[in-house]
mmCIF file of C-alpha atoms in Angstrom:
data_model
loop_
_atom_site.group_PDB
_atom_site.id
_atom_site.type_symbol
_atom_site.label_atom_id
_atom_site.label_comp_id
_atom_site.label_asym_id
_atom_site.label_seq_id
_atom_site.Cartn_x
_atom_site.Cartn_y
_atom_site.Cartn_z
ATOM 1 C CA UNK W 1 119.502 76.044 76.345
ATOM 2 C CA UNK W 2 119.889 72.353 75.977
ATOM 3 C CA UNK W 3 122.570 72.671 73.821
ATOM 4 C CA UNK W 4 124.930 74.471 75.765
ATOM 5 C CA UNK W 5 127.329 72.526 77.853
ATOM 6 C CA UNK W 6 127.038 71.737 81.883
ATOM 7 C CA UNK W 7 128.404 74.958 83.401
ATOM 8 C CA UNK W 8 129.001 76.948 80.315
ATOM 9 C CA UNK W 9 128.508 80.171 81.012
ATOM 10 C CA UNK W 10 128.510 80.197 84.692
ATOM 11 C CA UNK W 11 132.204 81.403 84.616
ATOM 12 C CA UNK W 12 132.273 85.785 85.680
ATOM 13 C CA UNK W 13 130.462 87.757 83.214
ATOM 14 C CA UNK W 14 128.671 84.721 81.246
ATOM 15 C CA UNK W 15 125.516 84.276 80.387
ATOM 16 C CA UNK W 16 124.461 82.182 83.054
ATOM 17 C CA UNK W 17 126.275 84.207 85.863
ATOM 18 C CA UNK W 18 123.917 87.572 84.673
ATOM 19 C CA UNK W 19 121.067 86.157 84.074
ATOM 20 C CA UNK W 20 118.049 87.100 86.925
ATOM 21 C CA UNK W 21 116.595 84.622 89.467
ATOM 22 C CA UNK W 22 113.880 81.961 87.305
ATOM 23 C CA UNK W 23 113.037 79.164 85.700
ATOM 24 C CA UNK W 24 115.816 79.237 83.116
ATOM 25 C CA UNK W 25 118.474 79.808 85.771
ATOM 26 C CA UNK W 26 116.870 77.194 87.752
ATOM 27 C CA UNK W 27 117.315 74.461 85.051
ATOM 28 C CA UNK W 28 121.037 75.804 84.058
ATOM 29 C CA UNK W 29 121.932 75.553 87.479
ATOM 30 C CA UNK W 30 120.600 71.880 87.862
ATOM 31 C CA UNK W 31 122.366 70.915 85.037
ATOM 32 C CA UNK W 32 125.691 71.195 86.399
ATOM 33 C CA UNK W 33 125.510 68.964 89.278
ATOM 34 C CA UNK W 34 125.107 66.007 86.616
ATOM 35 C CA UNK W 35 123.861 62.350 87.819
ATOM 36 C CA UNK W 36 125.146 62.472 91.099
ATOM 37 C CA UNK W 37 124.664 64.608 94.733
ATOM 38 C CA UNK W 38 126.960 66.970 94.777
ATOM 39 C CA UNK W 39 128.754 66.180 91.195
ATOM 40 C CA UNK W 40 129.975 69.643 89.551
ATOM 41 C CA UNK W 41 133.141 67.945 89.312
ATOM 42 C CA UNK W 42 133.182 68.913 85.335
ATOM 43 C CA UNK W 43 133.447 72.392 86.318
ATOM 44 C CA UNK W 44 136.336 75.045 86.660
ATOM 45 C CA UNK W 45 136.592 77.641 89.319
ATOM 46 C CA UNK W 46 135.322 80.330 88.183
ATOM 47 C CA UNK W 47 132.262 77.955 86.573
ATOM 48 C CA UNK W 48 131.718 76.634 90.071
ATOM 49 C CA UNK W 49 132.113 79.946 92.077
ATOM 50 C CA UNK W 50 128.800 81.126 89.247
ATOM 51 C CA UNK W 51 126.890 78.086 90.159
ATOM 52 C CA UNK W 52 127.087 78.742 93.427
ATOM 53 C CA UNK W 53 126.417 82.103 93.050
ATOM 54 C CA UNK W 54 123.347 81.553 91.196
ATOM 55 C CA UNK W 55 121.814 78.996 93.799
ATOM 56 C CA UNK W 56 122.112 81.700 96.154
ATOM 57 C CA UNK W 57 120.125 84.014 93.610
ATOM 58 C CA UNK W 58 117.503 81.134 93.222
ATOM 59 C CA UNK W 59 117.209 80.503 96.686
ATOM 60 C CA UNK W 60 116.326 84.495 97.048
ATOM 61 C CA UNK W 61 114.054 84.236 94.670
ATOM 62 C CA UNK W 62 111.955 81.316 95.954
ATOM 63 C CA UNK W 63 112.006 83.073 99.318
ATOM 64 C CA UNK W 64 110.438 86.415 97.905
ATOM 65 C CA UNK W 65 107.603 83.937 95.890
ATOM 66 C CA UNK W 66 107.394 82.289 99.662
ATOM 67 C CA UNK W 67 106.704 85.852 100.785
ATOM 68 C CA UNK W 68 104.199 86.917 98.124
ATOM 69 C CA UNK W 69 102.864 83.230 98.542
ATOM 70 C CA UNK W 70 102.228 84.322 102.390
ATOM 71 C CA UNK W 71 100.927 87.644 101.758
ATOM 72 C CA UNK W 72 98.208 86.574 99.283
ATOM 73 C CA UNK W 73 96.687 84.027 101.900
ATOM 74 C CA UNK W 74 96.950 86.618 105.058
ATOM 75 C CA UNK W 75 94.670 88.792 102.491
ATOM 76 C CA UNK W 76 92.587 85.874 101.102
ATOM 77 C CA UNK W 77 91.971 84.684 105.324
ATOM 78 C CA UNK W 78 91.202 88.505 105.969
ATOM 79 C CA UNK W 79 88.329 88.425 103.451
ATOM 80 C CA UNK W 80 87.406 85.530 104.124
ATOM 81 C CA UNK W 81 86.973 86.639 107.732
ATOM 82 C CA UNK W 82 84.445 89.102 107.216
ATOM 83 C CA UNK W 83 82.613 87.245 104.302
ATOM 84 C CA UNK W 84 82.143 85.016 107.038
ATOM 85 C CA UNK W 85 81.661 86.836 110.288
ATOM 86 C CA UNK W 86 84.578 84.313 111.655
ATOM 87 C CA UNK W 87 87.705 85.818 112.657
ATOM 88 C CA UNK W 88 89.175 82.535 113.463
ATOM 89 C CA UNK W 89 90.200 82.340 110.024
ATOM 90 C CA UNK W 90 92.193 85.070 110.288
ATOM 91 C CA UNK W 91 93.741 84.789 113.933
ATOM 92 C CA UNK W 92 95.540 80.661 112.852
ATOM 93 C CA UNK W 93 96.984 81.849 109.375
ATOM 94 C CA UNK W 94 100.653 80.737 111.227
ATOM 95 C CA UNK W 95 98.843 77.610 112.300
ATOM 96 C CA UNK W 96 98.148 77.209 108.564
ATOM 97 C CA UNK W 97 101.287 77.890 107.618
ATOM 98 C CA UNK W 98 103.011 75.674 110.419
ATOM 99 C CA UNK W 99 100.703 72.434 109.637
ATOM 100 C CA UNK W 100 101.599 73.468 105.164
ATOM 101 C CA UNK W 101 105.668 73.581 105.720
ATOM 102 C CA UNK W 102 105.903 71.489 107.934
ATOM 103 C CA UNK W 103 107.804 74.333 110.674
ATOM 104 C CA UNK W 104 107.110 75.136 114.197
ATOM 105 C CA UNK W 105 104.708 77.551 115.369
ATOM 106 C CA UNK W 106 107.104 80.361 116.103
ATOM 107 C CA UNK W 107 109.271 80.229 112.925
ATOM 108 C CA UNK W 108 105.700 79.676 111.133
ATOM 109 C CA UNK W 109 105.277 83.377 112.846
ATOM 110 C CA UNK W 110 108.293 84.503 112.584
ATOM 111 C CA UNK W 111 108.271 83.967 108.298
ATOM 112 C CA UNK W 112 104.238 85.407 108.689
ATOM 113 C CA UNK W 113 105.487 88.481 110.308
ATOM 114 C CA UNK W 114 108.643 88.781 107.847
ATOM 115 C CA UNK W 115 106.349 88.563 104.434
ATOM 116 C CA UNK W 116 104.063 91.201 105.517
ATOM 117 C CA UNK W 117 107.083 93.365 106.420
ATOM 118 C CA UNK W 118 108.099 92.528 102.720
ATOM 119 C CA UNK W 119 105.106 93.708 101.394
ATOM 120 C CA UNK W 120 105.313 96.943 102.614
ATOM 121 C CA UNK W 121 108.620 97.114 100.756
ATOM 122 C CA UNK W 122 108.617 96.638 97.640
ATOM 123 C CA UNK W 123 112.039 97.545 96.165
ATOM 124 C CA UNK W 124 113.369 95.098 98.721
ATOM 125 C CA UNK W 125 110.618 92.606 97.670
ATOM 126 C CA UNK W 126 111.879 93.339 94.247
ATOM 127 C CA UNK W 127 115.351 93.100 94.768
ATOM 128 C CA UNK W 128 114.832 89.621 96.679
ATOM 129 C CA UNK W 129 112.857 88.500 94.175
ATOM 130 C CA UNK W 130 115.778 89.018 91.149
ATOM 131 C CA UNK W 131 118.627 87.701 93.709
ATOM 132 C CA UNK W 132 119.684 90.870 94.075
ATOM 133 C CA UNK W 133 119.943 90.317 98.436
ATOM 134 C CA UNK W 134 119.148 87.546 100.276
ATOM 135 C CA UNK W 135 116.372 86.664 102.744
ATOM 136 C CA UNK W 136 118.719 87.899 105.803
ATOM 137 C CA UNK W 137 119.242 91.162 103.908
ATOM 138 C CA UNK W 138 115.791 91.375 103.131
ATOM 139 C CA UNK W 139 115.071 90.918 106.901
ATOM 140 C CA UNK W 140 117.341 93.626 108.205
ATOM 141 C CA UNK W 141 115.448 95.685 105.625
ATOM 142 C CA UNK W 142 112.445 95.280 107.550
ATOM 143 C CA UNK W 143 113.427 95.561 110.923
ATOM 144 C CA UNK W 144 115.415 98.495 110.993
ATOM 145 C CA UNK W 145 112.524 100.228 108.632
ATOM 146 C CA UNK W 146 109.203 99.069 111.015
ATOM 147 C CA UNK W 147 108.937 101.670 113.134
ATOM 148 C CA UNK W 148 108.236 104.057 109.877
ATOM 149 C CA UNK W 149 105.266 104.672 108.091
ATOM 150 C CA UNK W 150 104.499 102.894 105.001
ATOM 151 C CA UNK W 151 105.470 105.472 102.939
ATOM 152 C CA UNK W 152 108.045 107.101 104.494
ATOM 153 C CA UNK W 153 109.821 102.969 104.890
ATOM 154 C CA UNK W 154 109.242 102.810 100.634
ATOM 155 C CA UNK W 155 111.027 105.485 100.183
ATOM 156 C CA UNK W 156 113.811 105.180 102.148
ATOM 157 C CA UNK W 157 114.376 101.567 101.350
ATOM 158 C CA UNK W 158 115.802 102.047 97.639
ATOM 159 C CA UNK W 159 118.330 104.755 99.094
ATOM 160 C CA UNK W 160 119.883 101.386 100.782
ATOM 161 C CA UNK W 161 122.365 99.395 99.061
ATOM 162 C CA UNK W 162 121.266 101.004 95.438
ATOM 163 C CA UNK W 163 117.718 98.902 95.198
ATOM 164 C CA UNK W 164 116.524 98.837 92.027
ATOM 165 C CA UNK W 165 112.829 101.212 92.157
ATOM 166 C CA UNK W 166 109.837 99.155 92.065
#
């Protein structure tokens, strides 16, 4: 990918504009800007319009690695817990994640609550994770399926804006 131009293939239906959330998106995407904050001026419409689009399908997909980031220390803290005999660990994991990101207590627990909602989702963790919705779709996702059962929330989930099956 080095040889292809700044913004080539960003423009609708290129190679850059259908390729999923990553690494290799990431590093097209950074590519454009060129030296400067907020450069793209090399860049057509439709090029630009792609570029932006795919930021938005990076920034989903750091949220949903957030998420799964979140999820895999709730469950390290909950073993940890009872290897211990100390709940402590478990009752300040959105202290933990306040004092890591830098955020206030209640949006600390506020993104806690929202990745373990995720998890119980996964076609919307999925779906996040390729750029598919964003982190405010992903939300409304798991609000308006809480008050299910696991199960019966998994399943209804992909019936909802044509999610992709897990």
């Amino acid at each position: 990918y080095e040889d292809v131009p700044s913004g080539e293939g960003f423009a609708s239906g290129g190679f850059a504009d259908m390729l999923e959330a990553g690494p290799v998106l990431a590093m097209l995407a950074d590519r454009t800007a060129g030296d400067t904050a907020g450069g793209h001026s090399g860049l057509g419409e439709s090029e630009l319009i792609g570029v932006l689009c795919a930021w938005r399908r990076l920034a989903s997909w750091a949220a949903a690695g957030q998420a799964a980031a979140i999820v895999a220390l709730t469950q390290r803290r909950a073993v940890q817990a009872i290897e211990r005999d100390n709940p402590h660990l478990r009752e300040h994991i959105g202290d933990e994640i306040a004092a890591a990101l830098t955020l206030s207590g209640r949006t600390a627990a506020g993104l806690h609550g929202d990745s373990l909602a995720l998890a119980r989702l996964p076609q919307v963790h999925a779906s996040l994770s390729e750029g598919r919705i964003d982190w405010p779709k992903a939300g409304v996702f798991a609000a308006e399926l809480s008050g299910l059962p696991d199960d019966a929330a998994a399943k209804i989930a992909p019936r909802c804006f044509r999610l992709r099956p897990a």
